[in-house]
Short mmCIF file of C-alpha atoms and ligand atoms in Angstrom, two decimals:
data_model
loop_
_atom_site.label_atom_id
_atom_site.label_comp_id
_atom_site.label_asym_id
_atom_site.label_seq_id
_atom_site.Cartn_x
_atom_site.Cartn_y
_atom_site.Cartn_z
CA UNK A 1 98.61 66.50 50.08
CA UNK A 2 95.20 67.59 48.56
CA UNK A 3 94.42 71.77 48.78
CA UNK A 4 90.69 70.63 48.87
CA UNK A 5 88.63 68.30 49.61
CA UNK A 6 85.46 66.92 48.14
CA UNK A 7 82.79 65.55 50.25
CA UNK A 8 80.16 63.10 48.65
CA UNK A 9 77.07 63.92 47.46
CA UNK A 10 74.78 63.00 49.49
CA UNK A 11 76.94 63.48 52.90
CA UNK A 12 74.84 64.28 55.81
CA UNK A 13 77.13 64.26 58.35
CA UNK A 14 77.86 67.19 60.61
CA UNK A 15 81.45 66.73 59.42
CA UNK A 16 80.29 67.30 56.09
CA UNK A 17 78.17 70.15 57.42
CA UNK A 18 81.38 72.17 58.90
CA UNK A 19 83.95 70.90 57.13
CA UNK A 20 84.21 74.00 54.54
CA UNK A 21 87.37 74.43 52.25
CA UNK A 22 88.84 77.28 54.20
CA UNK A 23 88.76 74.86 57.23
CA UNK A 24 89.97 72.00 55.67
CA UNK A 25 93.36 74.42 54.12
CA UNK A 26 93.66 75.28 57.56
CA UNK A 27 94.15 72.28 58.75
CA UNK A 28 95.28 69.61 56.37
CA UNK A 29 98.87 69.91 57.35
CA UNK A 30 98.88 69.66 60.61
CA UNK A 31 99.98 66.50 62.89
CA UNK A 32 99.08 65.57 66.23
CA UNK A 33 102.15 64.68 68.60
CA UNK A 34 101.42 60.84 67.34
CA UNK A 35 101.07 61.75 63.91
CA UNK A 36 97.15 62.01 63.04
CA UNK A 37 95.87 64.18 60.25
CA UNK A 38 92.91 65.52 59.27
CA UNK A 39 92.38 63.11 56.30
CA UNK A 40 92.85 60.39 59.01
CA UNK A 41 90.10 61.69 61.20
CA UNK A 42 87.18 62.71 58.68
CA UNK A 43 88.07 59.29 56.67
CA UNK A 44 85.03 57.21 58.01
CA UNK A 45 82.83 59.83 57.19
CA UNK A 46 84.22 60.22 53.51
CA UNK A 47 83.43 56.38 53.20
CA UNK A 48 80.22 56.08 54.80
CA UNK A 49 78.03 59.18 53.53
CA UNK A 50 75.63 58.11 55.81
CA UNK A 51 77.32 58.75 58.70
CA UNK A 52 75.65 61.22 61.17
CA UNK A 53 79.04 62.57 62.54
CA UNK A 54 81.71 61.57 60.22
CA UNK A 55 84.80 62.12 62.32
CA UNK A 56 86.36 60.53 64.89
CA UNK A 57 89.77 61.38 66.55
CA UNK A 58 93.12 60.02 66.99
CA UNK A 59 94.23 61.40 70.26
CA UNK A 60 93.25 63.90 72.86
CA UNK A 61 95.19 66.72 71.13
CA UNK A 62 93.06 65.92 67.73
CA UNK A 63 90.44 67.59 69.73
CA UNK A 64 92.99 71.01 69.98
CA UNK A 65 94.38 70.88 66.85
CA UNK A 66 91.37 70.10 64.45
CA UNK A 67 89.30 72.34 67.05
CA UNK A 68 88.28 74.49 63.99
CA UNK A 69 86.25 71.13 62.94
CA UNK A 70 85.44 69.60 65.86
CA UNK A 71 83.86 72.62 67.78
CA UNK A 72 81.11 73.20 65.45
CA UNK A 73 80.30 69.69 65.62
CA UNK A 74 80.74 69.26 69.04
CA UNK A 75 78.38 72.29 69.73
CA UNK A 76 75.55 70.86 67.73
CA UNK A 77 75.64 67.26 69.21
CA UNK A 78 76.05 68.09 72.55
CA UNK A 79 74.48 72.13 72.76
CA UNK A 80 78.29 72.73 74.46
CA UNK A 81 80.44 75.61 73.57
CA UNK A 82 84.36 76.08 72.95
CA UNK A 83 84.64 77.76 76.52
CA UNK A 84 82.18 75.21 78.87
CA UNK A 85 83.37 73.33 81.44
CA UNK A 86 82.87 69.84 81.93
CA UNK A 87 81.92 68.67 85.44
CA UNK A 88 81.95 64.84 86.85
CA UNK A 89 79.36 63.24 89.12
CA UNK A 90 79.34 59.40 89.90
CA UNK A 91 78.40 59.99 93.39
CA UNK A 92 75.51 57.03 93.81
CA UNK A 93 73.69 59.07 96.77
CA UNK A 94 73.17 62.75 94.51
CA UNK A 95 70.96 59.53 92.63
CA UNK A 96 67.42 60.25 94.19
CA UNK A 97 65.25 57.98 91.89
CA UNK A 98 62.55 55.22 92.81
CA UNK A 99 61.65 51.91 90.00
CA UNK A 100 60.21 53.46 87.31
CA UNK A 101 58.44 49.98 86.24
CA UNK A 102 58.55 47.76 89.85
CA UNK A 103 55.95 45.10 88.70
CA UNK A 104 58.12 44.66 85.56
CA UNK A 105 55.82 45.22 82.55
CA UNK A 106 57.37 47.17 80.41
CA UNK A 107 61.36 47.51 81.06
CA UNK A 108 63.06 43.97 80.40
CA UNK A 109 66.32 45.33 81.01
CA UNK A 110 68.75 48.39 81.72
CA UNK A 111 72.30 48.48 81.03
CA UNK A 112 74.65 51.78 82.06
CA UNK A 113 78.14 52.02 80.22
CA UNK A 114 80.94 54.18 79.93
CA UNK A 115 84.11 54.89 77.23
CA UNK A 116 87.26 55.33 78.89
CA UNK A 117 90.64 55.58 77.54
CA UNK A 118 94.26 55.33 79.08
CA UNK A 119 96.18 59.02 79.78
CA UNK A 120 99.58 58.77 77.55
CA UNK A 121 98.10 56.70 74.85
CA UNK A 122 96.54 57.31 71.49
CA UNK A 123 92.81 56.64 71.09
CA UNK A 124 92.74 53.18 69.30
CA UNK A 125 92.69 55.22 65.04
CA UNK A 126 95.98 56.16 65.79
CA UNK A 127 97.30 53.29 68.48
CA UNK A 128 99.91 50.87 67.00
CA UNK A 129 99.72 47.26 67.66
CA UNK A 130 101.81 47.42 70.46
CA UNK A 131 100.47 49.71 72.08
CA UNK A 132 96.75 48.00 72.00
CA UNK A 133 98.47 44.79 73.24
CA UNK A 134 100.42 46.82 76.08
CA UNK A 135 96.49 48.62 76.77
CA UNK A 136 95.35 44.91 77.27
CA UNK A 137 97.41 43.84 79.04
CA UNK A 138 97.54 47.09 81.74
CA UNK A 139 93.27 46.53 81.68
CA UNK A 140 93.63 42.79 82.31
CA UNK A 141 95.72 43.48 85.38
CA UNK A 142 94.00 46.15 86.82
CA UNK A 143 90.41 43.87 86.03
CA UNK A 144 92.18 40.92 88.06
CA UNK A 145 92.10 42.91 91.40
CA UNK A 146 88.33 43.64 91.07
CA UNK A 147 86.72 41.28 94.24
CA UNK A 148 83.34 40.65 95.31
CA UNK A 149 80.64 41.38 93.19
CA UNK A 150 83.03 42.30 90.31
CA UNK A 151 85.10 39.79 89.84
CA UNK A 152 85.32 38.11 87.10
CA UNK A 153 87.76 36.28 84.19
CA UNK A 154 89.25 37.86 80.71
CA UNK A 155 88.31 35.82 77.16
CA UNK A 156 90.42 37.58 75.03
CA UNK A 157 88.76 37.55 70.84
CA UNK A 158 91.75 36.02 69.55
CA UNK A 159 90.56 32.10 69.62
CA UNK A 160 87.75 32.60 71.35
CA UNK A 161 85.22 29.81 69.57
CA UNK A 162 82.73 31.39 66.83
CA UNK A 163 79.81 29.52 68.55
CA UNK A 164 80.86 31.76 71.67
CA UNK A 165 81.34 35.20 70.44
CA UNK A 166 78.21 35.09 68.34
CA UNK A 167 75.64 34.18 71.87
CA UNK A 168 77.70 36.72 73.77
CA UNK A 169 76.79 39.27 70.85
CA UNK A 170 73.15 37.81 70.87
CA UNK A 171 72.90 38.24 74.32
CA UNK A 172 73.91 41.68 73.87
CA UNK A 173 77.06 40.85 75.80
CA UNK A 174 79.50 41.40 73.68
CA UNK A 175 80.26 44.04 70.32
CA UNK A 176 79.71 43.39 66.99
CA UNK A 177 82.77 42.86 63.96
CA UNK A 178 83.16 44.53 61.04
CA UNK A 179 81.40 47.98 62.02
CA UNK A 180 81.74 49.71 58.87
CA UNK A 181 82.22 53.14 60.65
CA UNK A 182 84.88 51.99 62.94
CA UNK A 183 86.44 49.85 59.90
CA UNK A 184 87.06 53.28 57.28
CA UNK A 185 88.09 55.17 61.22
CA UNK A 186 91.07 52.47 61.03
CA UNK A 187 89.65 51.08 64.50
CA UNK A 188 89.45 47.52 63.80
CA UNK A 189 93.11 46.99 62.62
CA UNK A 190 94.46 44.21 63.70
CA UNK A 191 91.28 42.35 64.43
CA UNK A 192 90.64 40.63 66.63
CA UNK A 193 94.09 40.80 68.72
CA UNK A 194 94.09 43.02 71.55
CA UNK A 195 90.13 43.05 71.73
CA UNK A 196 88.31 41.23 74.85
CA UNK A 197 85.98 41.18 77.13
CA UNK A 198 85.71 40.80 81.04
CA UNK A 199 82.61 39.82 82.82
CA UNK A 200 81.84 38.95 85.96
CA UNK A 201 79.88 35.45 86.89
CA UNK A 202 76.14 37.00 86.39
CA UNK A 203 77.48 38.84 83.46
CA UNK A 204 75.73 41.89 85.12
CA UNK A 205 79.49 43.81 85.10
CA UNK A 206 81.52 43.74 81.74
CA UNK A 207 85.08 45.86 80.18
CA UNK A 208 84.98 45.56 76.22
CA UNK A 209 88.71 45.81 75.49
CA UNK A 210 90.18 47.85 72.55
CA UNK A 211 86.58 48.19 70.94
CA UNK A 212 86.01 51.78 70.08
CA UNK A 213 86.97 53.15 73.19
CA UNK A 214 90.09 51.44 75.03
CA UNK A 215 87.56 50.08 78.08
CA UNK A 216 83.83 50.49 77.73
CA UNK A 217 82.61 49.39 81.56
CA UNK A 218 79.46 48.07 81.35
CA UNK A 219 76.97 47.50 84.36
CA UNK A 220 73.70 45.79 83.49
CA UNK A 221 70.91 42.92 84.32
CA UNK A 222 67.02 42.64 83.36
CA UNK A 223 64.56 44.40 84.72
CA UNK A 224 64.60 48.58 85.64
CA UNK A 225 65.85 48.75 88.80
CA UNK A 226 68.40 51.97 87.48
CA UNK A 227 69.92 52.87 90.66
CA UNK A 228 71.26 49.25 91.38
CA UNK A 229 72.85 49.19 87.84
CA UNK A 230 73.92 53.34 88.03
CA UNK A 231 75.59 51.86 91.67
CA UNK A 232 76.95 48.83 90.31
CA UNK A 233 78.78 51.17 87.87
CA UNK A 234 79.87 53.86 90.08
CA UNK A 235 81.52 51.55 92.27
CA UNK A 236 83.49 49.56 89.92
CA UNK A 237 85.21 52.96 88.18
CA UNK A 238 86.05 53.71 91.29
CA UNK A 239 88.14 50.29 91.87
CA UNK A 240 89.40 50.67 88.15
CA UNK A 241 90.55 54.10 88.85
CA UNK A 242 92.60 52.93 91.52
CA UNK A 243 95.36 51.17 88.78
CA UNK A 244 94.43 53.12 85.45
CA UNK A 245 94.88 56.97 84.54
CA UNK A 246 92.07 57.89 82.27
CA UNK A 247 92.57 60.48 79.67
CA UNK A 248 90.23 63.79 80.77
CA UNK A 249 90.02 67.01 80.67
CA UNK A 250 87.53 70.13 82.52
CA UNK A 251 87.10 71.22 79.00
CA UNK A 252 85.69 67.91 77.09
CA UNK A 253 85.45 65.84 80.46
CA UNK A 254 86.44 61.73 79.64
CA UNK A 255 88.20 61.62 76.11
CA UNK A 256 87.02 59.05 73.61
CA UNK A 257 87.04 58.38 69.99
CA UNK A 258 83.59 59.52 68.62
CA UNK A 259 82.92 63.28 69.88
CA UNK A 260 79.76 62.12 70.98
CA UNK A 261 80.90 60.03 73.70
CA UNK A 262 82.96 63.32 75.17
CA UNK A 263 82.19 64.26 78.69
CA UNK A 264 80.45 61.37 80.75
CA UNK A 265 80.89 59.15 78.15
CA UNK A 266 77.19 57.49 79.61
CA UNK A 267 75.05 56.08 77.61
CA UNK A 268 72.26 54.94 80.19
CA UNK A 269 69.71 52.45 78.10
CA UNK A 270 66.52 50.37 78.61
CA UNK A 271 64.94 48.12 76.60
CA UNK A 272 61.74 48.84 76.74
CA UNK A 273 58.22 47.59 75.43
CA UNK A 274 56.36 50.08 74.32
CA UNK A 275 53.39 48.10 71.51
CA UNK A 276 50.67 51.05 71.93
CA UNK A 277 53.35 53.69 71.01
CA UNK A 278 55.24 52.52 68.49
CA UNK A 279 52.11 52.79 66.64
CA UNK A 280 51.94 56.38 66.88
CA UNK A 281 56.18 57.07 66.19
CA UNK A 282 55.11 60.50 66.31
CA UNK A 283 54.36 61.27 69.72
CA UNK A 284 56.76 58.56 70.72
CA UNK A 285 59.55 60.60 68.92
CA UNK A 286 58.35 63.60 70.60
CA UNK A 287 58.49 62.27 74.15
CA UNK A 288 62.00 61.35 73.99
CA UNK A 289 63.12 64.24 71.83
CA UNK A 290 61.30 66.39 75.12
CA UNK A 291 63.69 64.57 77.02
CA UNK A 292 66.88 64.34 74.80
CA UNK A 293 66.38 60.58 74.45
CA UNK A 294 67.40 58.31 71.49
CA UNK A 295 65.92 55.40 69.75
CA UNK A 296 67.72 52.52 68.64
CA UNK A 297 67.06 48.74 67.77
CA UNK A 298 67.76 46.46 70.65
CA UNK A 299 70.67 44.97 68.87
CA UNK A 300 72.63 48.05 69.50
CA UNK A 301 73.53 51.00 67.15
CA UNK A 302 71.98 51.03 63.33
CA UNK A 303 69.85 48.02 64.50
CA UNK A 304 65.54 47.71 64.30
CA UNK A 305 63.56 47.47 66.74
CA UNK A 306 61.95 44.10 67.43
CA UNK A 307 58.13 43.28 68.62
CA UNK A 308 58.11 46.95 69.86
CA UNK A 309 60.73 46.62 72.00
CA UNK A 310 63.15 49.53 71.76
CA UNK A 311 66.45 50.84 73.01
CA UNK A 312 66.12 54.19 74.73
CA UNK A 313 69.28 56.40 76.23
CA UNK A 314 70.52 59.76 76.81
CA UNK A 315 71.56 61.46 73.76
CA UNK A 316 73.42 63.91 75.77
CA UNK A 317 76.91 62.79 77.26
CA UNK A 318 78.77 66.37 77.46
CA UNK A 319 78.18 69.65 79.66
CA UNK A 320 75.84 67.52 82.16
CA UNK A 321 76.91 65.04 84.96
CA UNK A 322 76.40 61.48 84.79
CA UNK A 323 73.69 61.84 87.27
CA UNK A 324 71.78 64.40 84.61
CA UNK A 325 72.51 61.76 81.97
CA UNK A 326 70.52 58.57 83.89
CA UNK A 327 68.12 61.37 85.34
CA UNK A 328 67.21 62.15 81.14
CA UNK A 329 66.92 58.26 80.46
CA UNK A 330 64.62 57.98 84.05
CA UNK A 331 62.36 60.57 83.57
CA UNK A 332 61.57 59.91 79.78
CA UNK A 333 61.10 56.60 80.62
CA UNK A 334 58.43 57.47 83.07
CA UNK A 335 57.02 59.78 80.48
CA UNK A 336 57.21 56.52 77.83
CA UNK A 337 55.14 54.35 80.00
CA UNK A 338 52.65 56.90 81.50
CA UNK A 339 51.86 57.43 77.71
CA UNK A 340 51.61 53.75 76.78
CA UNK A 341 49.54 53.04 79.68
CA UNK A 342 47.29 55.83 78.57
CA UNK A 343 46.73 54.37 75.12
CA UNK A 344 45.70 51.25 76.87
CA UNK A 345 42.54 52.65 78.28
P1 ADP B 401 77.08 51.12 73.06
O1 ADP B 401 75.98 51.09 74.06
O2 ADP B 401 78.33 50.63 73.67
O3 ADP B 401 77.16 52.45 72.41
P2 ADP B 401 75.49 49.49 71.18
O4 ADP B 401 74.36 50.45 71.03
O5 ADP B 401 76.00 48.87 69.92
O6 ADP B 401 76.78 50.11 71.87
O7 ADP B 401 75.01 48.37 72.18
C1 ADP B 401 75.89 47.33 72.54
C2 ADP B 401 75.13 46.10 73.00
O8 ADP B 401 74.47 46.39 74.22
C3 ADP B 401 74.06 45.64 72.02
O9 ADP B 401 74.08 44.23 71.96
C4 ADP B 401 72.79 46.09 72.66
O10 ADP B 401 71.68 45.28 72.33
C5 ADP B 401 73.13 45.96 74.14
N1 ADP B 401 72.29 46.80 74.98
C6 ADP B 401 72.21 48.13 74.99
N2 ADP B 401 71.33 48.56 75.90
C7 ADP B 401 70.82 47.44 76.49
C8 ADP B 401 69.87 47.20 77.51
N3 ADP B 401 69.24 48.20 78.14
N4 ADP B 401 69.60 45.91 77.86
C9 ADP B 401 70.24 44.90 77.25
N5 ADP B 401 71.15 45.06 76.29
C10 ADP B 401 71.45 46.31 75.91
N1 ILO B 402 80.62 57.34 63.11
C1 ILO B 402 79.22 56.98 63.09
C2 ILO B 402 78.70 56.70 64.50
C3 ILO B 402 78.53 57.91 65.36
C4 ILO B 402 77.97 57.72 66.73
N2 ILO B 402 78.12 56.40 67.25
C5 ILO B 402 79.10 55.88 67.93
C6 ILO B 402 79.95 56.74 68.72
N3 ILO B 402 79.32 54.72 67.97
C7 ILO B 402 78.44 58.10 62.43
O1 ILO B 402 79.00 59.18 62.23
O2 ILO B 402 77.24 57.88 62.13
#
């Protein structure tokens, strides 16, 4: 094994930002219980200098024993120190929000999801093949007991036709393949087996399978009505919870492969229209930085935008409740569309 390390050039990540030789001595012999290294968990970000992170990990102990790395990087992504506490709230009635766009002009849709992973398993960079397919299988039976609104069928990837993955991806159903990030992280091994998705009828509740988290539960329809999809949500961990352990802890809250999913693991998103705005990127970028808001494409992460129509979440996942996650994404979005209105007059 290496004494040093050299980072790329033109690395930007934050794991190239903290990841200084003493730390990397420090730590490149070590082993989690399931036998993830350092090398293992910085390895996307060697590949892909443009990563803005550049780690992910293998297990919940990575998190312990690479602390020395992940801290710092935790701590500037998410503004959360090495002694907070993490605190949980999916309680639907702390929710006090109206529409934020009821005659429909400007949101075309909202979608609320969160990363979970099963207790007593690694996270999928260090999971074997078995153990994905035994993850699958626990999800598909725990998924089969879902009723009323949620219920729904399984279409595993493996066979599924081409023509049908790629209008579930266009429809922003279903993930994309062949994420470079997740590819160098060792998370698409095995592709596509043990990788699926659940929906119900409407295909307003969805589980991605074995993606980058072991179940990403996904509420969403068009429009912004954000406390039907926020309930829609709520209720359905709740049910899942009943037959699956997730992995969490009061220190990092839900545990999940990137460190910025850590903690709620919420990423609350509209697609919104926003024409007048997205002329001026400026004070767009400084509404949603006001309200700890990010921009992406509305084909997901390291997409473009489209006709002015943009993606818009919380950034922050860690140190606030889920309720203080949808309650950033509501009240920038107000702040989005009573500045777009104003540039209409
Ligand atoms: P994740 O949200 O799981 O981090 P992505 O950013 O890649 O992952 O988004 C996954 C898919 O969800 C993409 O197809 C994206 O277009 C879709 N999506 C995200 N937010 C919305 C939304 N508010 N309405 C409709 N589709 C959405
Ligand atoms: N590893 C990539 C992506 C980081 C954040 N996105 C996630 C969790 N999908 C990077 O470091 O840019």
């Amino acid at each position: 094994m290496r004494n040093y390390i050299e980072l790329p050039n033109n690395c930007k990540s934050l794991m190239c930002k903290y990841l200084t030789p003493e730390i990397y001595s420090e730590l490149k012999d070590k082993q989690t219980a399931y036998g993830f290294t350092l090398d293992r968990a910085i390895k996307s970000g060697i590949l892909n200098p443009d990563s803005s992170i550049g780690a992910y990990a293998g297990d919940e102990e990575s998190y312990r024993l690479f602390s020395s790395l992940f801290d710092p990087v935790i701590d500037e992504y998410h503004g959360f120190g090495k002694d907070d506490k993490h605190i949980s709230d999916l309680d639907i009635e702390h929710l006090c929000i109206e529409h934020p766009d009821p005659e429909d002009k400007f949101i075309l849709s909202t979608r609320i999801r969160v990363g979970r992973n099963l207790t007593n398993m690694p996270l999928g960079s260090a999971i074997t093949k078995e153990q994905r397919d035994s993850v699958e299988s626990q999800v598909i039976e725990a998924l089969s007991l879902l009723d009323g609104e949620l219920e729904g069928d399984y279409y595993p990837l493996l066979n599924m036709p081409k023509e049908t993955q790629d209008r579930l991806i266009s429809d922003h159903f279903l993930f994309k393949e062949g994420d470079r990030f997740l590819d160098a992280a060792g998370l698409n091994r095995d592709w596509p087996s043990g990788r699926g998705i659940y929906h119900n009828r409407d295909k307003s509740f969805l589980v991605w399978v074995n993606e980058e988290d072991q179940l990403r539960i996904i509420s969403m329809q068009k429009g912004g009505n954000i406390a039907e999809v926020f309930g829609r949500l709520a209720t359905a961990i709740k049910s899942i919870e009943k037959r699956l352990s997730f992995s969490y802890n009061d220190h990092l809250g839900y545990i999940t492969s990137c460190p910025t999913n850590l903690g709620t693991a919420m990423r609350a998103s509209v697609h919104i229209s926003l024409p007048n705005l997205s002329r001026d990127m400026d004070m767009f970028q400084s509404i949603t930085d006001a309200h700890h808001l990010q921009i992406r494409g509305i084909d997901g992460e390291h997409s473009d935008s489209q006709g002015s129509v943009y993606d818009i979440s919380n950034r922050r996942r860690l140190g606030v409740t889920e309720i203080d996650a949808v309650l950033d994404m509501y009240n920038g979005v107000l702040s989005l569309i009573k500045a777009e209105k104003s540039m209409t007059l």
